[in-house]
Amino acid sequence: YDYYSISASFKPGRAFSLSLSPSFSKSYNQTQYITETSMGDQPRYILATLDENIVMMSVRVNYNITPELTLQYWGQPFLATINYKDFKRVTNPHAGSFTDRFHTFTPGEISYNSAEQNFYVDENQDGTNDYSFSDPRSNYDQFLSNFVVRWEYRPGSTIYLVWSQSRDY
């Protein structure tokens, strides 16, 4: 897992401030669980190598109209690409050697149907698909935001008006 971030803040006047915090993360996992299926009455646990990249940017804006009345905005676009490769099935989860715990499907054992977005596995390579599973690969885009109006109408007494939004694409 790698994570990189930087932050910058600007305060061009007494009443206004702006901060930007872009970040990037990358994660990699050789044994990401995908699904459970079966071949006959035998369960099959499907794993894959996960390669995930996430880019996001936090934006925060504060504006003090008066010391008692402030406007605050926070927004964050979030973009993730989630790729899977090297699909495999668990063969011996307690094996001493890591590579003996699973079998990675060969090109002759696994095929992909893009119209159906399914992977088909012919485990015994007899020309008939033994089982299938949905394509787990995806992109995930989200935008989060909050807007707050804060009014301290009397010392120690505050009213907040909050608007929050989350959009998934």
PDB file of C-alpha atoms in Angstrom:
ATOM      1  CA  TYR A   1       0.000   0.000   0.000  1.00  0.00           C
ATOM      2  CA  ASP A   2       1.415   3.368  -1.044  1.00  0.00           C
ATOM      3  CA  TYR A   3      -0.098   6.705  -0.077  1.00  0.00           C
ATOM      4  CA  TYR A   4       1.037  10.150  -1.223  1.00  0.00           C
ATOM      5  CA  SER A   5      -0.451  13.446  -0.131  1.00  0.00           C
ATOM      6  CA  ILE A   6       0.347  17.130  -0.118  1.00  0.00           C
ATOM      7  CA  SER A   7      -1.554  20.015   1.405  1.00  0.00           C
ATOM      8  CA  ALA A   8      -1.578  23.750   0.748  1.00  0.00           C
ATOM      9  CA  SER A   9      -3.420  26.489   2.619  1.00  0.00           C
ATOM     10  CA  PHE A  10      -4.058  30.066   1.524  1.00  0.00           C
ATOM     11  CA  LYS A  11      -5.338  32.966   3.598  1.00  0.00           C
ATOM     12  CA  PRO A  12      -5.539  36.024   1.328  1.00  0.00           C
ATOM     13  CA  GLY A  13      -7.394  38.082   3.941  1.00  0.00           C
ATOM     14  CA  ARG A  14      -8.675  37.971   7.506  1.00  0.00           C
ATOM     15  CA  ALA A  15     -12.093  36.615   6.567  1.00  0.00           C
ATOM     16  CA  PHE A  16     -11.230  34.045   3.894  1.00  0.00           C
ATOM     17  CA  SER A  17      -9.170  30.835   3.845  1.00  0.00           C
ATOM     18  CA  LEU A  18      -8.739  28.040   1.317  1.00  0.00           C
ATOM     19  CA  SER A  19      -6.978  24.691   1.636  1.00  0.00           C
ATOM     20  CA  LEU A  20      -6.307  22.060  -1.009  1.00  0.00           C
ATOM     21  CA  SER A  21      -5.189  18.504  -0.221  1.00  0.00           C
ATOM     22  CA  PRO A  22      -4.676  16.228  -3.236  1.00  0.00           C
ATOM     23  CA  SER A  23      -3.704  12.610  -2.586  1.00  0.00           C
ATOM     24  CA  PHE A  24      -2.976   9.378  -4.415  1.00  0.00           C
ATOM     25  CA  SER A  25      -2.981   5.831  -3.086  1.00  0.00           C
ATOM     26  CA  LYS A  26      -2.099   2.531  -4.680  1.00  0.00           C
ATOM     27  CA  SER A  27      -2.776  -0.884  -3.202  1.00  0.00           C
ATOM     28  CA  TYR A  28      -1.793  -4.315  -4.417  1.00  0.00           C
ATOM     29  CA  ASN A  29      -2.965  -7.668  -3.082  1.00  0.00           C
ATOM     30  CA  GLN A  30      -2.156 -11.046  -4.650  1.00  0.00           C
ATOM     31  CA  THR A  31      -4.993 -12.888  -2.904  1.00  0.00           C
ATOM     32  CA  GLN A  32      -8.040 -10.643  -3.050  1.00  0.00           C
ATOM     33  CA  TYR A  33     -11.247 -12.632  -2.484  1.00  0.00           C
ATOM     34  CA  ILE A  34     -13.636 -12.407  -5.456  1.00  0.00           C
ATOM     35  CA  THR A  35     -16.437 -14.913  -4.935  1.00  0.00           C
ATOM     36  CA  GLU A  36     -17.448 -18.419  -3.959  1.00  0.00           C
ATOM     37  CA  THR A  37     -18.923 -20.747  -6.554  1.00  0.00           C
ATOM     38  CA  SER A  38     -19.043 -24.502  -6.989  1.00  0.00           C
ATOM     39  CA  MET A  39     -18.071 -27.282  -9.372  1.00  0.00           C
ATOM     40  CA  GLY A  40     -20.605 -30.003  -8.816  1.00  0.00           C
ATOM     41  CA  ASP A  41     -20.947 -30.202  -5.043  1.00  0.00           C
ATOM     42  CA  GLN A  42     -17.401 -28.944  -4.394  1.00  0.00           C
ATOM     43  CA  PRO A  43     -16.963 -25.281  -3.386  1.00  0.00           C
ATOM     44  CA  ARG A  44     -14.575 -23.083  -5.329  1.00  0.00           C
ATOM     45  CA  TYR A  45     -13.121 -19.958  -3.729  1.00  0.00           C
ATOM     46  CA  ILE A  46     -11.997 -17.526  -6.415  1.00  0.00           C
ATOM     47  CA  LEU A  47      -9.201 -15.031  -5.769  1.00  0.00           C
ATOM     48  CA  ALA A  48      -7.332 -12.560  -7.959  1.00  0.00           C
ATOM     49  CA  THR A  49      -4.503 -10.070  -7.850  1.00  0.00           C
ATOM     50  CA  LEU A  50      -5.906  -6.639  -6.992  1.00  0.00           C
ATOM     51  CA  ASP A  51      -4.404  -3.447  -8.386  1.00  0.00           C
ATOM     52  CA  GLU A  52      -6.259  -0.386  -7.060  1.00  0.00           C
ATOM     53  CA  ASN A  53      -5.494   3.280  -7.688  1.00  0.00           C
ATOM     54  CA  ILE A  54      -7.298   6.107  -5.896  1.00  0.00           C
ATOM     55  CA  VAL A  55      -7.017   9.836  -6.618  1.00  0.00           C
ATOM     56  CA  MET A  56      -8.826  12.409  -4.490  1.00  0.00           C
ATOM     57  CA  MET A  57      -8.727  16.113  -3.693  1.00  0.00           C
ATOM     58  CA  SER A  58     -10.108  17.734  -0.568  1.00  0.00           C
ATOM     59  CA  VAL A  59     -11.085  21.389  -0.921  1.00  0.00           C
ATOM     60  CA  ARG A  60     -11.993  23.442   2.136  1.00  0.00           C
ATOM     61  CA  VAL A  61     -13.205  27.059   2.018  1.00  0.00           C
ATOM     62  CA  ASN A  62     -13.997  29.180   5.091  1.00  0.00           C
ATOM     63  CA  TYR A  63     -15.490  32.653   4.975  1.00  0.00           C
ATOM     64  CA  ASN A  64     -16.139  34.695   8.129  1.00  0.00           C
ATOM     65  CA  ILE A  65     -18.844  37.238   7.363  1.00  0.00           C
ATOM     66  CA  THR A  66     -18.624  38.410  10.973  1.00  0.00           C
ATOM     67  CA  PRO A  67     -16.992  36.737  13.994  1.00  0.00           C
ATOM     68  CA  GLU A  68     -20.434  35.308  14.801  1.00  0.00           C
ATOM     69  CA  LEU A  69     -21.481  34.252  11.268  1.00  0.00           C
ATOM     70  CA  THR A  70     -19.360  31.912   9.130  1.00  0.00           C
ATOM     71  CA  LEU A  71     -19.736  29.921   5.911  1.00  0.00           C
ATOM     72  CA  GLN A  72     -17.764  26.701   5.492  1.00  0.00           C
ATOM     73  CA  TYR A  73     -17.543  24.448   2.440  1.00  0.00           C
ATOM     74  CA  TRP A  74     -15.790  21.118   2.032  1.00  0.00           C
ATOM     75  CA  GLY A  75     -15.746  19.079  -1.189  1.00  0.00           C
ATOM     76  CA  GLN A  76     -13.931  15.942  -2.256  1.00  0.00           C
ATOM     77  CA  PRO A  77     -13.914  14.300  -5.684  1.00  0.00           C
ATOM     78  CA  PHE A  78     -12.839  10.667  -5.380  1.00  0.00           C
ATOM     79  CA  LEU A  79     -11.780   8.539  -8.383  1.00  0.00           C
ATOM     80  CA  ALA A  80     -10.838   4.868  -8.088  1.00  0.00           C
ATOM     81  CA  THR A  81      -9.819   2.277 -10.657  1.00  0.00           C
ATOM     82  CA  ILE A  82     -10.045  -1.295  -9.425  1.00  0.00           C
ATOM     83  CA  ASN A  83      -8.403  -3.907 -11.642  1.00  0.00           C
ATOM     84  CA  TYR A  84      -8.132  -7.642 -11.101  1.00  0.00           C
ATOM     85  CA  LYS A  85      -5.832 -10.061 -12.897  1.00  0.00           C
ATOM     86  CA  ASP A  86      -4.290 -13.502 -12.392  1.00  0.00           C
ATOM     87  CA  PHE A  87      -7.538 -15.153 -11.328  1.00  0.00           C
ATOM     88  CA  LYS A  88      -7.028 -18.239  -9.185  1.00  0.00           C
ATOM     89  CA  ARG A  89      -8.836 -20.759  -7.018  1.00  0.00           C
ATOM     90  CA  VAL A  90      -7.888 -21.881  -3.535  1.00  0.00           C
ATOM     91  CA  THR A  91      -6.519 -25.430  -3.535  1.00  0.00           C
ATOM     92  CA  ASN A  92      -4.863 -25.815  -0.111  1.00  0.00           C
ATOM     93  CA  PRO A  93      -5.294 -22.781   2.179  1.00  0.00           C
ATOM     94  CA  HIS A  94      -2.957 -24.213   4.850  1.00  0.00           C
ATOM     95  CA  ALA A  95      -0.048 -25.158   2.583  1.00  0.00           C
ATOM     96  CA  GLY A  96       3.362 -24.182   3.897  1.00  0.00           C
ATOM     97  CA  SER A  97       4.393 -22.513   0.653  1.00  0.00           C
ATOM     98  CA  PHE A  98       2.377 -19.473  -0.397  1.00  0.00           C
ATOM     99  CA  THR A  99       2.206 -20.534  -4.064  1.00  0.00           C
ATOM    100  CA  ASP A 100       0.920 -24.014  -3.118  1.00  0.00           C
ATOM    101  CA  ARG A 101      -2.225 -22.491  -1.577  1.00  0.00           C
ATOM    102  CA  PHE A 102      -3.907 -21.734  -4.906  1.00  0.00           C
ATOM    103  CA  HIS A 103      -3.924 -22.557  -8.614  1.00  0.00           C
ATOM    104  CA  THR A 104      -3.708 -19.642 -11.068  1.00  0.00           C
ATOM    105  CA  PHE A 105      -5.949 -20.235 -14.078  1.00  0.00           C
ATOM    106  CA  THR A 106      -4.156 -20.650 -17.396  1.00  0.00           C
ATOM    107  CA  PRO A 107      -5.512 -19.012 -20.581  1.00  0.00           C
ATOM    108  CA  GLY A 108      -6.896 -22.451 -21.563  1.00  0.00           C
ATOM    109  CA  GLU A 109      -8.906 -22.657 -18.331  1.00  0.00           C
ATOM    110  CA  ILE A 110     -10.474 -19.196 -18.187  1.00  0.00           C
ATOM    111  CA  SER A 111     -12.205 -17.048 -20.790  1.00  0.00           C
ATOM    112  CA  TYR A 112     -14.014 -13.735 -20.704  1.00  0.00           C
ATOM    113  CA  ASN A 113     -17.320 -12.833 -22.342  1.00  0.00           C
ATOM    114  CA  SER A 114     -17.385  -9.030 -22.598  1.00  0.00           C
ATOM    115  CA  ALA A 115     -21.059  -8.898 -23.670  1.00  0.00           C
ATOM    116  CA  GLU A 116     -22.110 -10.727 -20.482  1.00  0.00           C
ATOM    117  CA  GLN A 117     -19.246  -9.360 -18.353  1.00  0.00           C
ATOM    118  CA  ASN A 118     -18.596 -12.866 -17.035  1.00  0.00           C
ATOM    119  CA  PHE A 119     -15.560 -15.070 -16.693  1.00  0.00           C
ATOM    120  CA  TYR A 120     -16.034 -18.731 -17.625  1.00  0.00           C
ATOM    121  CA  VAL A 121     -13.830 -21.466 -16.181  1.00  0.00           C
ATOM    122  CA  ASP A 122     -13.232 -24.857 -17.788  1.00  0.00           C
ATOM    123  CA  GLU A 123     -11.280 -26.279 -14.867  1.00  0.00           C
ATOM    124  CA  ASN A 124     -10.891 -29.812 -16.233  1.00  0.00           C
ATOM    125  CA  GLN A 125     -10.326 -28.517 -19.787  1.00  0.00           C
ATOM    126  CA  ASP A 126     -12.885 -30.841 -21.367  1.00  0.00           C
ATOM    127  CA  GLY A 127     -14.367 -28.082 -23.565  1.00  0.00           C
ATOM    128  CA  THR A 128     -17.351 -27.422 -21.276  1.00  0.00           C
ATOM    129  CA  ASN A 129     -17.473 -24.503 -18.859  1.00  0.00           C
ATOM    130  CA  ASP A 130     -17.584 -25.803 -15.290  1.00  0.00           C
ATOM    131  CA  TYR A 131     -18.599 -22.506 -13.622  1.00  0.00           C
ATOM    132  CA  SER A 132     -18.609 -18.776 -14.106  1.00  0.00           C
ATOM    133  CA  PHE A 133     -18.373 -15.573 -12.093  1.00  0.00           C
ATOM    134  CA  SER A 134     -19.058 -11.888 -12.703  1.00  0.00           C
ATOM    135  CA  ASP A 135     -16.315  -9.522 -13.736  1.00  0.00           C
ATOM    136  CA  PRO A 136     -15.288  -7.690 -10.546  1.00  0.00           C
ATOM    137  CA  ARG A 137     -13.295  -4.972 -12.345  1.00  0.00           C
ATOM    138  CA  SER A 138     -14.726  -1.509 -11.976  1.00  0.00           C
ATOM    139  CA  ASN A 139     -14.193   2.198 -11.655  1.00  0.00           C
ATOM    140  CA  TYR A 140     -15.695   4.113  -8.793  1.00  0.00           C
ATOM    141  CA  ASP A 141     -16.221   7.871  -8.926  1.00  0.00           C
ATOM    142  CA  GLN A 142     -17.750   9.810  -6.077  1.00  0.00           C
ATOM    143  CA  PHE A 143     -18.166  13.433  -5.089  1.00  0.00           C
ATOM    144  CA  LEU A 144     -18.778  14.357  -1.452  1.00  0.00           C
ATOM    145  CA  SER A 145     -19.569  17.854  -0.229  1.00  0.00           C
ATOM    146  CA  ASN A 146     -20.790  19.723   2.833  1.00  0.00           C
ATOM    147  CA  PHE A 147     -21.839  23.316   3.280  1.00  0.00           C
ATOM    148  CA  VAL A 148     -22.269  24.769   6.783  1.00  0.00           C
ATOM    149  CA  VAL A 149     -23.644  28.098   7.929  1.00  0.00           C
ATOM    150  CA  ARG A 150     -22.751  28.747  11.573  1.00  0.00           C
ATOM    151  CA  TRP A 151     -24.321  31.534  13.586  1.00  0.00           C
ATOM    152  CA  GLU A 152     -23.370  32.223  17.192  1.00  0.00           C
ATOM    153  CA  TYR A 153     -26.406  34.323  18.106  1.00  0.00           C
ATOM    154  CA  ARG A 154     -25.357  34.595  21.764  1.00  0.00           C
ATOM    155  CA  PRO A 155     -22.003  33.714  23.368  1.00  0.00           C
ATOM    156  CA  GLY A 156     -22.042  29.918  23.854  1.00  0.00           C
ATOM    157  CA  SER A 157     -25.239  29.457  21.771  1.00  0.00           C
ATOM    158  CA  THR A 158     -24.815  28.398  18.139  1.00  0.00           C
ATOM    159  CA  ILE A 159     -27.155  27.431  15.332  1.00  0.00           C
ATOM    160  CA  TYR A 160     -25.890  25.350  12.404  1.00  0.00           C
ATOM    161  CA  LEU A 161     -27.492  24.898   9.017  1.00  0.00           C
ATOM    162  CA  VAL A 162     -25.870  21.958   7.206  1.00  0.00           C
ATOM    163  CA  TRP A 163     -26.262  20.751   3.637  1.00  0.00           C
ATOM    164  CA  SER A 164     -24.529  17.482   2.756  1.00  0.00           C
ATOM    165  CA  GLN A 165     -24.366  15.705  -0.569  1.00  0.00           C
ATOM    166  CA  SER A 166     -22.894  12.494  -1.917  1.00  0.00           C
ATOM    167  CA  ARG A 167     -22.916  11.583  -5.606  1.00  0.00           C
ATOM    168  CA  ASP A 168     -21.794   8.247  -7.003  1.00  0.00           C
ATOM    169  CA  TYR A 169     -21.012   7.715 -10.675  1.00  0.00           C
TER     170      TYR A 169
END
